[in-house]
Tab-separated table of C-alpha atoms in Angstrom:
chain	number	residue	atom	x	y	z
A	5	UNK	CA	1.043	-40.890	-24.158
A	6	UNK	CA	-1.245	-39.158	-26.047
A	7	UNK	CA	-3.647	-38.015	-23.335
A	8	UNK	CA	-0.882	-36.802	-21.471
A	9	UNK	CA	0.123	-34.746	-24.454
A	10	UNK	CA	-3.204	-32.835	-24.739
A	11	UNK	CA	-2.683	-32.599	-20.674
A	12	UNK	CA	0.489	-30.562	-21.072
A	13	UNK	CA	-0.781	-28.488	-24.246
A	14	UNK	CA	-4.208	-27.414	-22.224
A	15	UNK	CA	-1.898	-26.766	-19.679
A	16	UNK	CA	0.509	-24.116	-21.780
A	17	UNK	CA	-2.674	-22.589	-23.071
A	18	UNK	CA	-3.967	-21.654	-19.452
A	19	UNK	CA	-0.373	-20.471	-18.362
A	20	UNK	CA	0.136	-18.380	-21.580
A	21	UNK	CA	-3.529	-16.602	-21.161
A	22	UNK	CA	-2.193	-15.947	-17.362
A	23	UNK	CA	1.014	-14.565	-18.423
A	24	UNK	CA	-0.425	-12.060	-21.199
A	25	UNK	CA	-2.839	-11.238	-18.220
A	26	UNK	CA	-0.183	-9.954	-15.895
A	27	UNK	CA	2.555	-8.673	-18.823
A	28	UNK	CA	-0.723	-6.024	-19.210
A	29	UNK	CA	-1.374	-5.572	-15.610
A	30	UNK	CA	2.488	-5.275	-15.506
A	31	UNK	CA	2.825	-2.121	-18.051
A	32	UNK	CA	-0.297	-0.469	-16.371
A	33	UNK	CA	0.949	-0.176	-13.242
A	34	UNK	CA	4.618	1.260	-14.674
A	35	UNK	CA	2.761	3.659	-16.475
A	36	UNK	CA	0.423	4.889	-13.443
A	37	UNK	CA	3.210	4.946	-11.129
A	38	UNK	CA	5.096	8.418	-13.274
A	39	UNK	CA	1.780	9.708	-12.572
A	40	UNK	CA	1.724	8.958	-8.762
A	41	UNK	CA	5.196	9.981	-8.335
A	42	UNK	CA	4.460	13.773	-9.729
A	43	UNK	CA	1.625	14.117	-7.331
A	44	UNK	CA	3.477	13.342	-4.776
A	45	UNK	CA	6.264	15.511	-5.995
A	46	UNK	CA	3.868	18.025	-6.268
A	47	UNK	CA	1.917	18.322	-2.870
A	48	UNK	CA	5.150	17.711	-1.070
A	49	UNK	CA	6.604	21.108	-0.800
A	50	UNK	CA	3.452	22.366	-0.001
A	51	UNK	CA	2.960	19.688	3.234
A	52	UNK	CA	6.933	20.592	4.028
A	53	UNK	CA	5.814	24.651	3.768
A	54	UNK	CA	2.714	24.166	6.049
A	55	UNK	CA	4.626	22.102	8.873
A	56	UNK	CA	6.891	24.814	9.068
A	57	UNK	CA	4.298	27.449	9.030
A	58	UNK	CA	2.618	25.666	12.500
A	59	UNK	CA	5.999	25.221	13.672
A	60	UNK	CA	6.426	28.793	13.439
A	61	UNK	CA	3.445	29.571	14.973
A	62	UNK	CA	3.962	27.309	17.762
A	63	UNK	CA	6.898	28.685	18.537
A	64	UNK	CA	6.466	31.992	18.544
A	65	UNK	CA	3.136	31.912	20.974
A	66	UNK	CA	2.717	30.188	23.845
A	67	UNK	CA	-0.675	29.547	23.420
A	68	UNK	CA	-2.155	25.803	24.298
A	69	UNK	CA	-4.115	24.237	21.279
A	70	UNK	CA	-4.620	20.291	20.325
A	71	UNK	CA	-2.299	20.799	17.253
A	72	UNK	CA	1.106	21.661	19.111
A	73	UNK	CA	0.432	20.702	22.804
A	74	UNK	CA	0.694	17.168	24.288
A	75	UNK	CA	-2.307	15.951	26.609
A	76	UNK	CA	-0.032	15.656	30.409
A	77	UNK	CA	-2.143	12.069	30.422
A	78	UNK	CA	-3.182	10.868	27.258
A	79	UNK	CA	-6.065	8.110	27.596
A	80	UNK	CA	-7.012	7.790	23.904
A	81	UNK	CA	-5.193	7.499	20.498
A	82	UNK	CA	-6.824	7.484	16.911
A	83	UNK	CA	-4.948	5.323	14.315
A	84	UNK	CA	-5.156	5.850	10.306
A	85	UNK	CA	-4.374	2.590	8.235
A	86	UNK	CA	-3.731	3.372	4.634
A	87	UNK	CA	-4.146	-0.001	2.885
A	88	UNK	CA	-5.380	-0.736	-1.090
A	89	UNK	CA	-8.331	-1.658	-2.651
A	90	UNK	CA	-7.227	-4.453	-4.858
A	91	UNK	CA	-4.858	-7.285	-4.536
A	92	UNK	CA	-1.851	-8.417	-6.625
A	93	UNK	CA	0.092	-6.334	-5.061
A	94	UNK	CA	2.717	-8.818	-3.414
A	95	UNK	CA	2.778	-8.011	0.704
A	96	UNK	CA	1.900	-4.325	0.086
A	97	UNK	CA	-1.359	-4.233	2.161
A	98	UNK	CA	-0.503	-6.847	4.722
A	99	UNK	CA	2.717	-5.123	5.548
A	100	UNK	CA	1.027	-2.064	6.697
A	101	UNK	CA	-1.480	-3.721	8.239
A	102	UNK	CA	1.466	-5.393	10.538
A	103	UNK	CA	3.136	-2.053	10.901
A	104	UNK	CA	-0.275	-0.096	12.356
A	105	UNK	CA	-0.832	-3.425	14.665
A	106	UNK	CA	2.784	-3.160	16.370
A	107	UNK	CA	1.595	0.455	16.813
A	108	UNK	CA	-1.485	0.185	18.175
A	109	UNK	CA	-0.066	-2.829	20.675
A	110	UNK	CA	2.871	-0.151	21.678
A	111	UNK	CA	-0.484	2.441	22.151
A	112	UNK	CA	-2.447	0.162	24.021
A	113	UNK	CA	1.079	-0.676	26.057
A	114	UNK	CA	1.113	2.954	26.989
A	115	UNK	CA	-2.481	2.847	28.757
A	116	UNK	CA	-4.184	4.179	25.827
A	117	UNK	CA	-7.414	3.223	23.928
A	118	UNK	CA	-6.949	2.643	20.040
A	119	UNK	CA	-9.440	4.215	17.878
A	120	UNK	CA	-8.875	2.736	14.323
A	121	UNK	CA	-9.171	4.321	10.739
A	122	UNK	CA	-9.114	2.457	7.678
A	123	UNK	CA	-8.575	3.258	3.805
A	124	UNK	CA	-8.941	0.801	1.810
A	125	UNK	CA	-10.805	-2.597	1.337
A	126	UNK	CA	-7.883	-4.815	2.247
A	127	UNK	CA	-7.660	-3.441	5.525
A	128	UNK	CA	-11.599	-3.480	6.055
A	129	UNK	CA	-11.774	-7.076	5.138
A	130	UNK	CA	-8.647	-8.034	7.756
A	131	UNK	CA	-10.355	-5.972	10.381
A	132	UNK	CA	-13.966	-7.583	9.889
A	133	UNK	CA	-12.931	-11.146	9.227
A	134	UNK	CA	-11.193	-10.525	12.042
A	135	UNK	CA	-14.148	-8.879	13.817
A	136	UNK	CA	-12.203	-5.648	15.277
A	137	UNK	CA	-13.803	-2.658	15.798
A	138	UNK	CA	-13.172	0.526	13.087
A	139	UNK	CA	-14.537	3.792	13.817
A	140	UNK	CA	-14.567	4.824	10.175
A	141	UNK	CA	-13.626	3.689	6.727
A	142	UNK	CA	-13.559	5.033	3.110
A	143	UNK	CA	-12.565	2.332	0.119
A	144	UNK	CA	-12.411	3.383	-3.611
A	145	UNK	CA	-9.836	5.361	-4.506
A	146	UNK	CA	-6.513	4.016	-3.068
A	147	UNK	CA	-4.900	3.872	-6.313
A	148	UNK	CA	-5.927	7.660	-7.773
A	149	UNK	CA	-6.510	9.807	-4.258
A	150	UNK	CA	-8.047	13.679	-4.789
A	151	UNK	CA	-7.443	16.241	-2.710
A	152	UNK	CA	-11.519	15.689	-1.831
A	153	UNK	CA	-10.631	12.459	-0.672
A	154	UNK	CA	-8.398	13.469	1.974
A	155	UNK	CA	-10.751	15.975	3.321
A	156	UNK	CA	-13.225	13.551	3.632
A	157	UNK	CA	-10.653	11.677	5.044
A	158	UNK	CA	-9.068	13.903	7.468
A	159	UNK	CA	-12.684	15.728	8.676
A	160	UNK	CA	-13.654	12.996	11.434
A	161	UNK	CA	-10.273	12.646	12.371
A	162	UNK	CA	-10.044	16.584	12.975
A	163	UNK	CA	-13.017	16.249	15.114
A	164	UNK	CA	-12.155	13.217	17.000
A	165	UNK	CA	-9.050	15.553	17.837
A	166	UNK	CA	-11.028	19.027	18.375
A	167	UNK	CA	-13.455	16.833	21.182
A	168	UNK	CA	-12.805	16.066	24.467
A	169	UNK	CA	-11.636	12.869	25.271
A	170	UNK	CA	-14.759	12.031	27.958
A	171	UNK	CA	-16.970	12.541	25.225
A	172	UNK	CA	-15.034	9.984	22.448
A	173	UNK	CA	-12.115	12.343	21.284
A	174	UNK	CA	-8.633	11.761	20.946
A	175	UNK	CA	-5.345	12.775	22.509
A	176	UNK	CA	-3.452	11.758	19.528
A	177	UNK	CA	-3.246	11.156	16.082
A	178	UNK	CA	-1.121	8.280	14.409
A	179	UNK	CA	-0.645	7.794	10.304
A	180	UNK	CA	0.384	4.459	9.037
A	181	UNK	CA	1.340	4.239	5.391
A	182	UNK	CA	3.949	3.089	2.931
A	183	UNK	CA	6.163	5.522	1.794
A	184	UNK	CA	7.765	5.215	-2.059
A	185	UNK	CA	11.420	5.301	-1.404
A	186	UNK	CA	12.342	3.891	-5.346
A	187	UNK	CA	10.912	1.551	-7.821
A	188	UNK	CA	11.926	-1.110	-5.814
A	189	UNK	CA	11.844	-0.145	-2.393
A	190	UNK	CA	8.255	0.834	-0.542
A	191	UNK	CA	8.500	1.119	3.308
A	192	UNK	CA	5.831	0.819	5.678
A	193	UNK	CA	5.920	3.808	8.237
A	194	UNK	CA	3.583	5.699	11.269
A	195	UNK	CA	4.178	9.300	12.001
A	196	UNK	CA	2.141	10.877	14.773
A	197	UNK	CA	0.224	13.901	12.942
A	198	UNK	CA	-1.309	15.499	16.546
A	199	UNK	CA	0.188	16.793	18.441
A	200	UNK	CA	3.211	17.816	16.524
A	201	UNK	CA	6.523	17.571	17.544
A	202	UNK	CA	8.294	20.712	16.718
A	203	UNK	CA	11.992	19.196	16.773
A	204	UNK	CA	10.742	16.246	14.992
A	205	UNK	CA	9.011	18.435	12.366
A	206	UNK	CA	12.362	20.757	11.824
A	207	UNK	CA	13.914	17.804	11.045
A	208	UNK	CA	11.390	16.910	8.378
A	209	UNK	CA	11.501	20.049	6.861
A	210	UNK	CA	15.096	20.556	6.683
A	211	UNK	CA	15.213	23.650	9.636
A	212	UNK	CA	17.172	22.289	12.468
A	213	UNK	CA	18.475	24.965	13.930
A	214	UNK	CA	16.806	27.219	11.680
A	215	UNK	CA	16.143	30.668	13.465
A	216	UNK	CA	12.044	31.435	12.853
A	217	UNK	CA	10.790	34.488	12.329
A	218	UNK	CA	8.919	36.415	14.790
A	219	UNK	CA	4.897	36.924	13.958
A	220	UNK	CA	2.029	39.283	15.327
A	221	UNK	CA	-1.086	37.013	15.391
A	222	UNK	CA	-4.373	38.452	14.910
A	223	UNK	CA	-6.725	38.302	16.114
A	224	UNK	CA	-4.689	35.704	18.237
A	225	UNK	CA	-2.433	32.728	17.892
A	226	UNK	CA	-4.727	30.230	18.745
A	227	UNK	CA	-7.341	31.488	16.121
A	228	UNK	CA	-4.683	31.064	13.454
A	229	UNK	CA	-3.743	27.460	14.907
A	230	UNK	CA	-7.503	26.582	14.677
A	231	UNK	CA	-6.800	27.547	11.249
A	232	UNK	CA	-4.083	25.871	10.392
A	233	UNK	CA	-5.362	22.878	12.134
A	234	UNK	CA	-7.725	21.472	9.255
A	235	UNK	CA	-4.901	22.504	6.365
A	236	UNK	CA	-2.218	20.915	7.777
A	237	UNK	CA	-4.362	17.465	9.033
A	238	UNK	CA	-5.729	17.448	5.322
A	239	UNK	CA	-2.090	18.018	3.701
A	240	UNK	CA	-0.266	15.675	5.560
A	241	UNK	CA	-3.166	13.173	4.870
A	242	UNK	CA	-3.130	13.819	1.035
A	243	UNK	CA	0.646	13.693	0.842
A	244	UNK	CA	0.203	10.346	2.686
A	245	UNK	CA	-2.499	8.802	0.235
A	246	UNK	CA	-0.259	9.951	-2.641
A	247	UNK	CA	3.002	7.652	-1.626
A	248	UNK	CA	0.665	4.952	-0.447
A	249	UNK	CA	-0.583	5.235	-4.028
A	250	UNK	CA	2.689	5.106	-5.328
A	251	UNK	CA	4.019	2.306	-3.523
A	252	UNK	CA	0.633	0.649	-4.604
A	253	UNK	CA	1.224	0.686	-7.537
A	254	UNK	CA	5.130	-0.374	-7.458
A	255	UNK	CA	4.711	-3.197	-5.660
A	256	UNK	CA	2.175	-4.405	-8.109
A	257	UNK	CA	4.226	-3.913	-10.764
A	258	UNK	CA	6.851	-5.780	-9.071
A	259	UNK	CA	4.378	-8.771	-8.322
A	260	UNK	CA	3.095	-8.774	-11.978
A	261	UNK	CA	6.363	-8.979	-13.417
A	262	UNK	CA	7.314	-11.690	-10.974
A	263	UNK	CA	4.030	-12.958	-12.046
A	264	UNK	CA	5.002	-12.599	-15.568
A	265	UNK	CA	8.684	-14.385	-15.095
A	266	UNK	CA	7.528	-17.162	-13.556
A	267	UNK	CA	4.441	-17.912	-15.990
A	268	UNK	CA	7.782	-18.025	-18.798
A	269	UNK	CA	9.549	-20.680	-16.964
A	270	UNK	CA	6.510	-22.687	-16.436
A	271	UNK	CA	6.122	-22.640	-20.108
A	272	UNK	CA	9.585	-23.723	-20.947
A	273	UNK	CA	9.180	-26.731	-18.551
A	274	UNK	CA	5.749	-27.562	-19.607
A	275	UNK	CA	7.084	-27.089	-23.451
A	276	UNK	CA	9.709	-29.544	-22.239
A	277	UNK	CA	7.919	-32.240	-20.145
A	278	UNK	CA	5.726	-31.871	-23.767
A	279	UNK	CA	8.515	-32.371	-26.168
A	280	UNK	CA	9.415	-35.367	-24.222
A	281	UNK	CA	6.047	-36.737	-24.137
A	282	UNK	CA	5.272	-36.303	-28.044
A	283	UNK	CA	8.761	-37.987	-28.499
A	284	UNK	CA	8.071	-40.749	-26.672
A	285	UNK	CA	4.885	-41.070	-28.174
A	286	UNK	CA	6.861	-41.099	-31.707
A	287	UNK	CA	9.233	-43.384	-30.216
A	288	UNK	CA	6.496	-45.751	-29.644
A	289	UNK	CA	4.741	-45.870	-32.990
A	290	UNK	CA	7.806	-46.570	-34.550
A	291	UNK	CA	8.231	-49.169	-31.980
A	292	UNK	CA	4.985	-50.760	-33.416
A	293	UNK	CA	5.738	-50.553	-36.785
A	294	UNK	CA	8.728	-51.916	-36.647
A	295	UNK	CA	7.823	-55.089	-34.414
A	296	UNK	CA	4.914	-55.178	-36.494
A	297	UNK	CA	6.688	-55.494	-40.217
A	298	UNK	CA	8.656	-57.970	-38.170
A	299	UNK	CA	6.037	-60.641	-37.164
A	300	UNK	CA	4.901	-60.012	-40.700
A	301	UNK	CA	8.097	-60.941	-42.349
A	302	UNK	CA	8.528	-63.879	-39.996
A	303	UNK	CA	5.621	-65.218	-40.426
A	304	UNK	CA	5.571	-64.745	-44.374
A	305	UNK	CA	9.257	-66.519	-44.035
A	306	UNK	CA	7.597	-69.414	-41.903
A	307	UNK	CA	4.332	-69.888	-44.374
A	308	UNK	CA	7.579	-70.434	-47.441
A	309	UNK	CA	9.230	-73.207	-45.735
């Protein structure tokens, strides 16, 4: 009884250091995800205000350019995969790791070839355990993205797009992150950045219908797409990082506080199963004692007669 006493007190120990582990991990990641949520908040107007810019643009020219015109046979497709760098983050990474591999099966469906781009080291380590092929990856800042880290981000991808497709471009360009709905909620989605759709990107920005202005381009339409090209790739990538961020860190704080929940009720069971034990083991040595005074009183009584 004894032994299994100490087993259930080393036992509570362990569990308690594991819970005050994840009750800080827990508060961390509340108190990083305000943060998150104001950057995003912050850079999304400005991703909204550019879309509608190109849309503009594209609409009022009628000027061919990678950014607004579709391919008439698209052969090849590159694919960004926004994943984290660290786990305990309940199904975070692995459910946008499932999201960008129904996409790239639907690509590949289509008679297209599937370059991949990964951030973060979850998805590097699925896709080389795994031993697929990824053009390009960048790990180390999931969880606090800069502005400098989507351009280094989005600059291969521009040129994949910018090149011809004989010589290893791309026809297309597909996002897959998770988007922070709510505290609770984090969805996994894919938007296709390039080429953009023009009714799909009113309906982003909240212009349906809207009536654009008309513009003079100089010195010509296209030379103001080219230049809108690398802003809005680099936008709509930062603006992506930022609610992957976000949902990063909400779904770890979610995990850590189940985490944290279910480390209490182990203790209360453990504190239980040892209550029981050490009672038992009382229940015992009184057991001795008792038959013990009582072999000594009948054999004092027996040694009188």
């Amino acid at each position: 009884m004894g032994a299994q006493l100490r087993v259930y007190k080393r036992r509570i120990r362990s569990v308690t250091a594991t819970k005050k582990i994840t009750k800080a991990m827990e508060m961390i990641a509340a108190s990083r995800i305000v943060k998150a949520q104001r950057k995003v908040a912050a850079s999304t107007p400005y991703a909204t205000e550019l879309t509608r810019a190109v849309t503009a643009v594209a609409t009022g020219s009628n000027t061919k350019h990678p950014l607004t015109t579709e391919a008439d046979a698209p052969t090849r497709a590159a694919v960004l995969l926004v994943t984290s760098d660290r786990g305990l983050a309940g199904g975070y990474s692995s459910n946008a790791i499932k999201q960008a591999d129904r996409l790239t099966e639907r690509l590949r469906g289509e008679g297209k070839e599937v370059d991949t781009y990964i951030v973060g080291r979850k998805g590097v380590a699925y896709y080389g355990f795994r031993e697929r092929k990824v053009a390009e990856a960048w790990t180390g800042f999931s969880d606090n993205p800069t502005y400098a880290d989507a351009k280094s981000v989005a600059a291969p991808l521009i040129a994949a797009v910018q090149q011809d497709t004989a010589q290893g471009g791309v026809d297309e360009l597909h996002i897959v992150f998770t988007e922070f709905v709510s505290m609770m909620t984090q969805t996994p989605v894919e938007n296709r950045m390039l080429p953009l759709s023009l009714e799909k990107a009113a309906e982003e920005t909240g212009g349906k219908g809207e009536i654009l202005p008309l513009f003079d381009f100089e010195p010509s339409a296209e030379d103001v797409l080219d230049a809108l090209l690398p802003r809005y790739v680099e936008s709509r990538v930062y603006n992506a990082l930022l609610q992957a961020a976000a949902s990063e860190h909400a779904a770890r704080r979610r995990a850590m506080k189940s985490a944290t929940d279910n480390a209490g009720d182990l203790i209360n069971s453990l504190s239980r199963l040892a209550n029981a034990a050490r009672q038992a083991e009382i229940t015992q040595e009184i057991s001795e004692i008792v038959g013990g005074a009582s072999a000594l009183a009948d054999a004092t009584a027996g040694s009188d007669k």
